[in-house]
XYZ file of C-alpha atoms in Angstrom:
719
model
C 41.452 -103.367 59.231
C 45.748 -101.688 59.475
C 45.160 -100.515 55.808
C 41.707 -98.136 57.038
C 43.716 -96.857 59.900
C 46.594 -96.017 57.991
C 44.075 -94.381 55.605
C 42.647 -92.261 57.912
C 46.506 -90.601 59.561
C 46.593 -89.331 55.756
C 43.845 -87.687 56.161
C 44.036 -85.893 59.060
C 47.609 -84.681 58.370
C 46.918 -84.209 54.989
C 43.886 -82.508 56.893
C 46.286 -79.762 59.369
C 48.377 -79.196 56.713
C 45.912 -77.542 54.468
C 44.976 -75.423 57.434
C 48.598 -74.753 58.141
C 48.887 -73.655 54.155
C 45.464 -71.317 54.289
C 47.328 -68.889 56.779
C 49.261 -66.888 55.664
C 51.010 -63.587 57.711
C 51.508 -60.174 56.239
C 53.674 -58.706 58.546
C 54.651 -54.442 57.853
C 57.773 -53.418 59.828
C 57.886 -49.467 60.090
C 61.707 -48.124 59.373
C 61.553 -51.478 56.659
C 58.214 -51.314 54.688
C 57.525 -47.372 54.227
C 55.334 -44.922 52.616
C 56.038 -42.122 51.918
C 55.730 -38.607 54.201
C 57.316 -38.131 57.350
C 54.580 -35.523 58.141
C 51.136 -34.715 58.884
C 48.455 -33.445 55.660
C 48.771 -36.343 53.347
C 47.078 -38.898 52.395
C 49.895 -41.878 52.264
C 49.720 -46.060 50.926
C 52.353 -49.998 51.904
C 51.421 -52.835 50.198
C 53.469 -55.711 50.116
C 52.010 -59.567 49.480
C 48.450 -59.124 48.127
C 48.031 -56.176 51.406
C 47.329 -52.559 51.049
C 47.221 -50.067 53.898
C 45.702 -46.715 52.923
C 45.254 -44.253 55.278
C 44.052 -40.152 54.755
C 45.983 -38.864 56.205
C 49.275 -40.072 57.551
C 53.092 -40.588 57.535
C 54.705 -44.323 57.165
C 57.814 -42.943 56.693
C 57.724 -41.089 60.007
C 60.716 -41.471 62.381
C 60.818 -40.295 66.009
C 64.031 -38.393 66.545
C 62.794 -39.112 70.622
C 63.286 -42.178 70.705
C 65.285 -43.508 68.030
C 62.891 -45.744 65.947
C 60.734 -45.007 62.947
C 56.881 -45.480 62.909
C 53.802 -45.555 61.116
C 51.546 -42.214 62.368
C 47.237 -42.687 62.011
C 46.939 -39.264 62.437
C 43.865 -37.987 64.841
C 40.362 -38.114 61.265
C 42.339 -40.113 59.471
C 40.852 -42.758 57.646
C 42.176 -45.568 57.352
C 41.576 -48.944 54.943
C 42.952 -52.694 55.433
C 42.895 -54.082 52.502
C 43.824 -57.852 50.971
C 43.489 -59.642 46.721
C 45.159 -62.268 48.178
C 42.227 -63.613 50.019
C 40.386 -61.896 53.318
C 41.608 -61.400 56.217
C 41.060 -63.044 59.699
C 42.960 -61.188 61.611
C 44.427 -57.190 62.518
C 47.436 -56.763 65.098
C 48.630 -53.417 65.811
C 51.593 -53.247 68.034
C 51.647 -49.548 69.077
C 54.276 -46.680 71.664
C 51.648 -46.197 73.500
C 48.871 -48.026 76.105
C 45.713 -48.128 75.980
C 43.444 -45.212 74.899
C 46.481 -42.575 75.562
C 46.754 -40.061 72.945
C 49.293 -42.421 69.806
C 47.867 -45.647 71.934
C 45.896 -48.840 69.968
C 42.393 -47.309 71.747
C 42.223 -45.078 69.792
C 41.268 -45.776 66.959
C 36.504 -46.605 66.611
C 35.245 -50.124 66.529
C 35.234 -50.854 62.471
C 31.922 -51.699 61.448
C 33.014 -55.218 60.745
C 34.522 -57.337 63.345
C 35.792 -57.071 66.556
C 38.421 -54.865 67.402
C 40.178 -55.219 70.897
C 43.148 -53.510 72.840
C 44.818 -53.959 75.513
C 48.364 -52.204 76.375
C 50.081 -50.893 73.309
C 48.627 -54.026 71.496
C 45.105 -52.932 69.100
C 43.610 -56.427 67.738
C 40.946 -57.322 65.122
C 39.563 -60.692 63.810
C 37.519 -61.238 61.338
C 36.180 -62.090 57.905
C 36.871 -59.470 55.143
C 38.524 -58.293 51.947
C 38.892 -55.413 53.288
C 38.517 -53.316 57.154
C 37.963 -49.218 57.989
C 39.423 -47.582 60.911
C 38.984 -44.453 61.716
C 41.095 -42.299 64.942
C 38.856 -39.379 65.467
C 40.224 -38.126 69.227
C 44.136 -38.254 68.704
C 46.537 -39.940 66.383
C 47.498 -43.604 66.179
C 50.868 -44.321 65.926
C 51.991 -48.015 65.528
C 55.689 -49.648 64.721
C 54.234 -53.156 63.018
C 51.181 -54.472 61.752
C 50.327 -58.113 60.956
C 47.927 -58.739 59.037
C 46.944 -62.315 58.879
C 44.280 -63.870 55.386
C 42.748 -66.420 54.839
C 43.001 -67.447 51.635
C 41.141 -70.852 51.703
C 39.675 -72.753 48.602
C 37.935 -69.620 46.921
C 38.366 -68.990 43.672
C 37.547 -65.058 43.765
C 40.119 -62.615 42.143
C 40.789 -58.728 43.570
C 38.386 -56.046 42.576
C 41.500 -54.104 41.168
C 40.411 -50.706 41.143
C 43.503 -48.084 42.014
C 43.202 -44.801 42.050
C 45.826 -42.809 39.198
C 47.288 -41.188 42.684
C 46.474 -41.167 46.193
C 45.981 -37.496 46.668
C 44.862 -33.953 44.709
C 44.600 -30.456 45.815
C 42.219 -28.268 44.334
C 42.077 -24.434 44.456
C 38.254 -23.602 45.261
C 37.167 -21.822 42.225
C 39.603 -23.369 39.656
C 38.768 -26.588 36.993
C 39.525 -29.971 39.362
C 41.078 -32.262 37.736
C 40.950 -36.495 39.540
C 42.872 -39.115 39.296
C 41.634 -41.452 37.234
C 40.272 -44.977 38.377
C 41.408 -47.719 36.996
C 38.406 -50.328 36.505
C 40.379 -53.802 34.911
C 37.011 -55.653 35.318
C 34.520 -53.275 34.539
C 33.404 -53.540 38.056
C 29.629 -52.322 39.491
C 31.437 -48.683 40.918
C 29.901 -46.619 43.908
C 31.831 -43.390 44.712
C 31.652 -40.942 48.063
C 32.935 -38.092 49.698
C 33.850 -37.628 53.053
C 32.907 -34.480 53.697
C 30.154 -33.353 51.540
C 30.415 -29.892 52.348
C 34.000 -29.962 50.905
C 33.463 -31.774 47.428
C 30.875 -34.346 46.495
C 30.544 -36.483 44.026
C 28.933 -38.025 41.245
C 27.797 -41.419 40.397
C 30.812 -40.972 36.963
C 33.265 -40.770 39.960
C 32.544 -35.936 38.784
C 33.939 -34.130 41.424
C 32.112 -31.080 42.377
C 34.633 -29.098 45.063
C 31.994 -26.890 46.924
C 34.850 -25.787 49.726
C 37.920 -24.807 51.294
C 38.470 -29.037 53.404
C 39.722 -31.929 52.708
C 37.577 -34.677 51.975
C 38.400 -38.585 50.624
C 36.997 -38.970 47.642
C 36.357 -43.285 47.557
C 35.202 -45.802 45.053
C 34.071 -48.659 45.704
C 33.170 -52.360 44.277
C 30.243 -55.266 45.567
C 31.720 -58.867 46.398
C 30.060 -60.769 43.699
C 30.667 -64.468 42.748
C 33.809 -64.192 41.024
C 35.137 -60.730 42.220
C 36.383 -59.697 46.715
C 34.398 -56.353 47.995
C 37.031 -53.942 46.201
C 37.594 -49.618 46.949
C 39.940 -48.103 46.235
C 40.551 -44.109 47.607
C 41.985 -40.425 47.284
C 42.661 -37.693 49.285
C 41.645 -34.194 48.213
C 42.839 -31.200 49.474
C 41.301 -28.054 48.805
C 42.570 -24.484 48.928
C 41.677 -21.171 48.112
C 44.045 -19.030 46.125
C 46.282 -16.139 46.931
C 47.923 -13.302 45.003
C 49.996 -12.630 46.551
C 52.605 -12.783 50.674
C 50.425 -10.595 51.838
C 48.193 -12.413 51.242
C 49.148 -15.323 52.336
C 49.882 -13.864 54.992
C 46.281 -13.390 55.349
C 45.560 -16.527 55.782
C 45.144 -17.231 59.176
C 48.326 -19.758 60.770
C 47.563 -23.179 59.852
C 45.557 -23.445 56.993
C 46.545 -24.149 54.284
C 46.169 -22.033 50.860
C 48.240 -22.135 47.360
C 50.292 -19.216 46.473
C 50.942 -17.214 43.835
C 54.422 -16.069 43.168
C 54.758 -13.107 41.027
C 58.427 -12.126 40.755
C 59.658 -13.483 44.266
C 63.447 -12.947 45.323
C 64.613 -15.199 47.318
C 66.935 -13.397 49.851
C 69.085 -15.746 52.309
C 69.450 -19.439 52.709
C 70.610 -20.290 56.228
C 69.346 -24.293 56.899
C 66.364 -24.202 57.133
C 65.504 -21.231 56.314
C 64.313 -19.655 53.354
C 63.653 -15.736 53.328
C 61.358 -14.471 50.163
C 60.256 -11.482 49.187
C 57.985 -10.233 46.655
C 55.861 -6.806 46.312
C 53.634 -6.609 48.970
C 56.118 -8.144 51.873
C 58.829 -11.550 53.444
C 58.089 -14.864 54.920
C 60.722 -17.334 55.873
C 60.235 -20.704 54.274
C 60.351 -23.177 57.493
C 61.740 -26.898 56.212
C 60.888 -26.226 52.709
C 63.132 -28.745 50.749
C 63.005 -26.417 48.074
C 66.448 -26.370 47.425
C 66.332 -22.582 45.358
C 69.387 -20.385 46.345
C 70.272 -15.953 47.303
C 68.882 -13.674 44.249
C 66.515 -16.069 42.014
C 63.793 -14.882 40.702
C 60.452 -17.177 41.656
C 57.625 -17.246 39.152
C 54.434 -19.971 39.693
C 52.643 -21.985 42.457
C 52.460 -23.847 45.927
C 49.893 -25.411 49.075
C 51.100 -24.234 51.787
C 49.855 -23.939 55.382
C 50.609 -20.495 56.819
C 52.137 -20.807 60.716
C 53.724 -17.626 62.855
C 57.471 -18.607 65.123
C 57.160 -16.339 68.401
C 55.799 -14.024 65.704
C 57.772 -14.444 62.700
C 55.522 -14.960 59.529
C 56.575 -18.663 58.084
C 55.874 -20.928 54.915
C 55.634 -24.693 55.868
C 54.487 -27.673 54.476
C 55.082 -26.870 51.090
C 53.836 -30.057 48.031
C 52.362 -29.675 44.705
C 55.327 -27.122 44.227
C 54.747 -25.749 39.904
C 57.927 -22.693 40.644
C 60.075 -21.718 37.672
C 63.404 -19.984 39.263
C 65.484 -17.716 37.269
C 68.943 -15.201 37.761
C 68.997 -12.616 39.142
C 70.562 -9.656 40.863
C 72.403 -9.023 44.535
C 68.538 -8.666 46.522
C 68.261 -4.534 47.291
C 67.602 -4.126 50.921
C 64.846 -1.868 52.859
C 66.795 1.241 53.985
C 65.048 2.238 57.167
C 65.100 4.336 59.731
C 64.522 2.396 63.959
C 60.393 3.751 63.904
C 60.586 2.445 60.651
C 61.285 -1.332 62.231
C 57.694 -2.614 62.169
C 55.689 -5.846 61.785
C 55.393 -5.014 58.421
C 59.051 -5.991 57.881
C 60.147 -9.405 59.137
C 61.689 -11.260 57.330
C 62.407 -8.899 55.007
C 65.916 -7.572 53.746
C 66.538 -4.322 55.778
C 69.710 -2.267 56.579
C 69.398 0.947 59.401
C 72.171 3.059 60.304
C 73.247 4.028 64.198
C 75.534 4.499 66.566
C 76.694 0.590 68.684
C 76.831 -0.297 71.399
C 78.857 -3.448 71.936
C 78.017 -4.351 75.717
C 74.320 -5.099 74.450
C 74.926 -5.709 70.973
C 72.577 -3.606 69.909
C 72.282 -0.313 66.677
C 70.397 2.904 68.115
C 68.872 0.428 70.650
C 68.239 -2.547 67.919
C 69.096 -5.855 69.311
C 71.683 -7.496 66.570
C 72.309 -10.994 66.794
C 74.499 -13.310 64.571
C 71.893 -16.128 64.137
C 74.250 -17.135 59.999
C 77.451 -16.826 62.139
C 78.261 -14.271 59.457
C 81.090 -12.377 61.870
C 79.964 -8.813 60.578
C 79.035 -7.316 63.863
C 83.146 -7.741 64.475
C 83.623 -4.351 62.045
C 82.128 -2.025 64.257
C 83.258 -0.195 67.034
C 81.767 0.365 70.114
C 80.285 3.530 70.185
C 81.058 3.980 66.848
C 78.338 5.324 63.876
C 77.632 1.102 61.653
C 75.770 -0.127 59.462
C 74.003 -3.046 59.109
C 72.342 -5.657 56.995
C 69.369 -8.680 57.455
C 66.471 -10.305 57.291
C 63.915 -8.348 61.084
C 62.781 -10.515 62.581
C 61.200 -10.143 66.441
C 62.887 -11.538 69.868
C 60.593 -10.809 72.356
C 57.571 -8.711 70.702
C 60.876 -5.812 69.708
C 62.314 -5.839 65.854
C 65.560 -8.137 66.127
C 68.232 -8.063 63.080
C 69.913 -11.333 61.769
C 72.954 -9.493 60.375
C 73.866 -10.138 57.226
C 77.199 -7.862 56.768
C 77.981 -4.177 58.906
C 81.161 -2.035 58.651
C 81.397 0.994 60.398
C 81.076 4.098 59.450
C 82.973 7.446 58.725
C 81.298 10.779 59.336
C 82.190 14.196 60.851
C 77.625 14.402 61.923
C 76.667 14.876 66.190
C 74.623 12.844 67.919
C 71.161 14.740 68.173
C 72.001 13.954 72.089
C 67.997 14.020 72.592
C 67.247 13.126 75.959
C 63.360 12.457 78.828
C 64.398 13.871 82.128
C 62.759 10.116 83.362
C 62.608 6.427 81.537
C 59.039 5.934 82.991
C 56.758 6.741 84.325
C 52.823 6.160 86.594
C 49.776 8.082 86.985
C 46.375 7.877 88.590
C 43.711 8.309 85.282
C 42.302 11.353 86.464
C 45.298 12.928 88.963
C 47.291 15.914 87.589
C 50.263 14.261 85.202
C 53.963 16.302 84.869
C 54.957 14.589 81.861
C 58.976 14.334 82.173
C 61.214 17.206 80.766
C 63.105 16.329 77.381
C 66.790 17.687 76.700
C 67.064 18.805 72.891
C 70.784 20.850 73.924
C 71.288 21.511 69.964
C 67.918 22.953 69.966
C 66.237 19.892 67.126
C 62.972 20.584 65.135
C 61.592 17.223 67.318
C 57.640 16.126 66.745
C 56.686 13.962 69.500
C 53.658 10.457 68.473
C 52.269 7.839 71.429
C 52.211 4.272 70.243
C 49.226 4.117 72.366
C 46.630 6.672 71.470
C 44.184 5.381 73.137
C 45.520 5.491 76.396
C 47.571 8.878 75.958
C 47.683 11.695 73.531
C 50.899 13.963 73.183
C 50.197 17.385 70.833
C 53.289 19.603 69.027
C 55.035 20.728 72.080
C 55.303 17.405 73.572
C 52.269 18.599 76.370
C 50.430 15.150 76.830
C 46.972 14.078 77.457
C 45.666 10.599 79.403
C 43.210 9.353 77.873
C 42.407 5.641 79.192
C 44.190 3.021 82.111
C 47.432 0.892 80.153
C 50.676 1.850 78.675
C 52.690 3.786 76.219
C 56.349 4.535 74.952
C 56.251 8.477 74.268
C 59.171 9.852 71.782
C 59.816 13.137 70.803
C 61.643 12.256 67.407
C 64.763 14.856 65.189
C 64.858 13.843 62.067
C 69.416 13.520 60.106
C 70.142 16.672 59.162
C 73.635 17.861 57.443
C 75.587 18.620 61.013
C 73.064 15.806 63.343
C 72.138 12.685 62.449
C 68.943 11.873 63.146
C 67.949 10.615 66.551
C 65.120 9.861 69.108
C 64.342 10.496 72.838
C 61.546 8.075 74.896
C 59.532 7.007 78.222
C 57.310 4.480 79.182
C 53.877 6.065 80.421
C 51.867 4.062 82.475
C 48.518 4.794 83.480
C 47.093 3.931 86.133
C 43.000 3.054 87.563
C 42.291 4.229 91.487
C 40.347 1.810 93.051
C 39.200 3.466 96.194
C 38.652 -0.233 98.564
C 39.223 -3.796 98.165
C 35.901 -5.443 97.463
C 36.633 -2.945 94.104
C 39.595 -3.951 93.156
C 38.835 -8.145 92.986
C 36.795 -6.847 90.077
C 39.937 -6.092 88.114
C 39.811 -10.397 87.369
C 42.900 -12.641 87.555
C 46.503 -11.446 87.452
C 45.521 -8.061 86.041
C 47.213 -4.754 87.840
C 46.252 -1.843 88.963
C 46.944 0.997 91.466
C 44.553 -0.129 94.855
C 43.832 2.796 97.720
C 43.681 1.743 101.217
C 41.759 3.857 103.968
C 41.652 2.758 106.875
C 42.221 -1.179 105.959
C 43.770 -2.712 108.909
C 46.336 -5.499 109.194
C 44.114 -9.060 110.847
C 46.038 -11.896 111.233
C 50.013 -12.408 109.690
C 51.719 -15.540 109.118
C 54.569 -16.127 108.076
C 56.172 -20.315 107.550
C 59.296 -21.912 105.849
C 57.755 -24.251 104.301
C 59.259 -28.281 102.982
C 61.128 -26.900 100.777
C 62.787 -24.454 102.852
C 61.047 -21.216 101.267
C 59.617 -18.745 103.542
C 56.678 -17.590 102.439
C 54.638 -14.420 104.168
C 50.188 -14.764 104.899
C 49.133 -11.065 105.312
C 45.874 -11.373 105.410
C 43.983 -7.072 105.551
C 40.493 -6.041 105.513
C 38.865 -2.637 105.411
C 35.449 -1.500 105.655
C 34.431 -3.259 101.904
C 35.711 -7.230 102.674
C 39.216 -9.172 102.512
C 41.707 -9.963 101.277
C 45.584 -12.015 101.332
C 49.054 -10.435 100.128
C 51.362 -13.437 99.644
C 55.139 -13.111 99.672
C 54.134 -9.554 98.267
C 57.957 -8.204 100.342
C 55.470 -6.084 102.248
C 56.886 -6.132 106.608
C 52.930 -5.437 107.701
C 52.351 -6.270 110.858
C 49.441 -7.568 112.835
C 46.879 -4.469 114.537
C 48.263 -1.768 111.355
C 46.130 0.463 110.546
C 47.248 1.438 106.439
C 45.880 4.570 104.462
C 47.875 5.628 101.274
C 47.955 3.624 97.487
C 50.385 0.785 95.812
C 50.060 -0.610 92.885
C 48.361 -5.110 93.161
C 48.153 -7.163 91.070
C 44.952 -9.612 91.384
C 44.893 -12.983 91.297
C 43.123 -16.231 93.132
C 43.743 -19.268 94.525
C 41.543 -21.465 94.932
C 39.205 -19.120 95.038
C 40.731 -16.928 97.489
C 41.476 -13.801 97.236
C 45.007 -12.772 96.676
C 47.736 -9.376 96.334
C 50.813 -10.791 94.589
C 52.691 -8.366 93.865
C 53.085 -4.647 94.833
C 55.082 -2.400 93.450
C 55.004 1.579 94.390
C 53.583 1.910 97.523
C 52.277 4.972 99.677
C 51.591 3.416 103.088
C 51.881 4.661 105.907
C 50.974 2.766 109.043
C 49.981 3.867 112.928
C 49.173 1.203 115.550
C 45.833 0.025 116.505
C 44.296 -2.682 117.965
C 41.967 -6.035 116.184
C 38.915 -6.903 116.882
C 37.204 -10.326 114.885
C 34.114 -9.677 112.439
C 30.738 -10.511 114.508
C 29.874 -13.431 112.802
C 26.308 -14.807 113.994
C 26.857 -18.675 112.702
C 28.569 -20.356 110.623
C 25.724 -21.120 108.058
C 26.767 -17.205 107.694
C 30.278 -17.519 106.472
C 30.470 -16.837 102.565
C 32.641 -16.301 100.330
C 32.517 -12.222 100.982
C 34.135 -13.055 104.305
C 37.469 -15.094 102.653
C 40.936 -13.556 104.207
C 38.835 -11.694 107.304
C 38.943 -11.815 111.086
C 35.718 -13.109 112.480
C 34.495 -14.902 115.567
C 31.565 -17.321 115.705
C 30.566 -20.193 117.936
C 29.214 -23.252 116.985
C 29.637 -27.117 118.322
C 32.509 -28.865 117.053
C 31.960 -32.474 115.188
C 35.213 -34.365 116.156
C 34.454 -36.755 112.866
C 33.935 -34.456 110.352
C 35.650 -31.877 111.244
C 33.828 -29.292 111.190
C 32.015 -26.364 113.707
C 28.510 -26.057 113.057
C 29.473 -28.277 109.621
C 31.981 -25.435 108.426
C 35.078 -27.990 107.903
C 38.196 -25.951 110.350
C 41.663 -26.004 109.889
C 44.929 -25.688 111.436
C 46.598 -24.036 108.939
C 48.423 -21.974 111.304
C 50.194 -24.574 113.185
C 48.506 -22.900 116.435
C 47.581 -25.817 117.700
C 44.035 -24.671 118.211
C 42.300 -27.699 116.930
C 43.805 -29.900 119.317
C 41.835 -28.179 121.856
C 38.762 -29.094 120.832
C 35.988 -31.436 121.796
C 33.494 -33.292 120.121
C 29.917 -31.736 121.395
C 31.343 -29.622 122.975
C 29.636 -25.841 121.643
C 32.853 -23.570 121.103
C 33.875 -20.171 120.055
C 36.154 -18.615 117.744
C 38.619 -16.825 116.114
C 39.576 -17.608 112.596
C 40.442 -16.785 109.284
C 37.782 -17.151 106.928
C 40.043 -19.569 103.551
C 38.989 -21.784 101.084
C 37.975 -25.224 100.844
C 37.089 -26.665 97.428
C 35.735 -22.686 96.225
C 33.912 -22.663 100.352
C 34.154 -21.166 103.413
C 36.773 -22.936 106.361
C 37.654 -21.954 109.166
C 41.476 -21.249 110.232
C 42.246 -21.367 114.083
C 43.475 -18.631 115.336
C 42.130 -19.409 118.506
C 38.984 -21.162 120.447
C 37.510 -20.825 123.981
C 34.711 -23.447 125.096
C 31.280 -21.102 125.360
C 28.292 -24.620 125.299
C 26.824 -27.715 126.043
C 25.322 -30.562 124.067
C 24.289 -33.380 125.022
C 22.889 -32.130 129.096
C 21.852 -34.550 131.615
C 18.639 -32.767 134.037
C 19.874 -33.831 137.390
C 21.482 -32.723 140.973
C 24.865 -30.692 141.360
C 26.465 -31.653 144.214
C 27.637 -29.247 147.321
C 30.538 -27.219 146.990
C 30.843 -27.949 142.381
C 31.923 -24.368 140.793
C 29.579 -23.952 137.991
C 29.215 -21.914 134.636
C 26.860 -21.037 132.274
C 27.317 -20.931 128.666
C 29.093 -17.153 128.072
C 31.959 -19.164 130.762
C 30.350 -17.261 133.870
C 30.731 -18.776 137.542
C 27.352 -18.489 138.415
C 25.610 -19.259 141.562
C 23.982 -22.477 143.143
C 20.663 -20.040 142.663
C 21.283 -20.231 139.332
C 18.596 -22.064 136.920
C 19.769 -23.686 133.382
C 22.768 -25.447 131.772
C 26.793 -25.165 133.637
C 29.145 -26.642 133.407
C 30.308 -28.288 136.347
C 33.003 -31.166 137.276
C 33.979 -31.271 133.351
C 30.227 -32.645 133.025
C 26.949 -31.464 131.343
C 24.621 -31.044 133.371
C 20.774 -29.198 134.022
C 20.105 -27.333 136.875
C 16.453 -27.423 138.492
């Protein structure tokens, strides 16, 4: 008996030991077990102890500067396969950087086709029994700091399928032959091929890929599980790009798009930190964070894959890959000698040279901004008010040209400035009204040419006569060419053409954030509310009505008073706050005011109020509901803090004066005053002798009056 018991105990112990040894946990830790990629746009893969994690778009060598830690990034719309060659996967645990369904959290993975996936907080957990598991993240990217894969070896003698492509990513050029990565299939297993996006590429039964269109797809080879081998799969990400012949064509592919750029005798103009400025015969561009180690003046020939981007209008080459470029030494790059008027977006990123008068206080050369971005110190060579020559890289700054200075020198010359000047820097005109242009001062009687920056707004003839065409803003410029005696000169003024809107109702049609000229005809200030916010800010609300409608002047700086009649024009910006029409900015105020008396507009019933009444002062009657805080079903609001709401009693009919405002895009009454004018819940009984009676209009009546009255604070029916 003792021997039998001992034998059973040994068997039990061996069983426990066997179960313990059947499970293996393979842990991938970000920063320790790294892939190759640090950014998106490419497939990445990590392998450890027989487990492989492959993703069609991932960065398994990413570092987050904000958190100061490494992480695995599974980008949006990627497909991830976790597979094992040493036993089936029983459990996968993702430790993520965000919680639940938030961006980068475990909830951004979809439910896999096999097994069960759940998440709580920052932890996502898959359970099942398979040699490979596929995850997708269609809504957002997922970021993880650790991935734990639990394997169950069991007693199976099955082997891994051993499928593997020669590369995890490949690039093809639309319209050119493509050689796909080769598949290693050491066990000669039957394989099926698929493409995740057949609009980009299809794949035949033998693995031959046919390119269809620009885009990205994942090519997968799969084998089914057999008695000898686990199911297997291998994938590579295929990026299909178009090919462009030069830098100008590359700029035309659109921001965020990828193409194969062919460089033909392109020259490196300047290199500074993460920026490398390159020019070919078609134009120039900035290679930003390209990791290309070329030097100034080198000549580049060959191809590379890249994405086009713009940073504040600056054209950039980003995400450079598949570089097949040869570099040779060249002579010093020649700058483009340009006039001020020739500095346009066409030449951004190019090496340019200009001459002009230096303004040290503004750091400009004939009005063109200069910036010591490259820290050359060359601006110290220029004298304030003197002539100078500047060479540098042309970039945009607030939609205007700026030069990153490479070199600067003072120019000695006996030439004089042209001294062209207009009598005004800017002028506004109303479309359809007579316009008198500023006069040009030309003391040296130089030949002058005129131009308009936007001929859809105004044109200008050879004599400087301006013809207004449409609403908008343009710059009128007079220019003279350089001569033996005078430098080239120019002078400009800004012309603002405004359309005149003859009523408040018409002005509301211009659209939010737009500016136009408004004409007020006998408009009246119906209410003014000046108040201080809890934070101490002073706010001003002025409600103005004309025959067409009403509007609020909000924090415009104008100081109208209640009752004033307004006539004249102003330039105003239209906006809406929760559907309430507002004027938020004013300029060019030419308004005359006269005193008047405000009369609220009579409205038959609260039910008749609509958005057309917003900002107007109205008088309307209805029964007050204390529970709902409504008058005749319309919300009432003590917006102006005058205590009018406190005077209202439930069930009583009131006539109120109020400004109609917006609440959830529907009318609300901002009370100005209220008077009890009617009775509800009427009692049919006789009044006592000597009592005072009031009718529904609030008028005192005598004892002979028949009908509903108010007597001693009670509602009665007098018979």
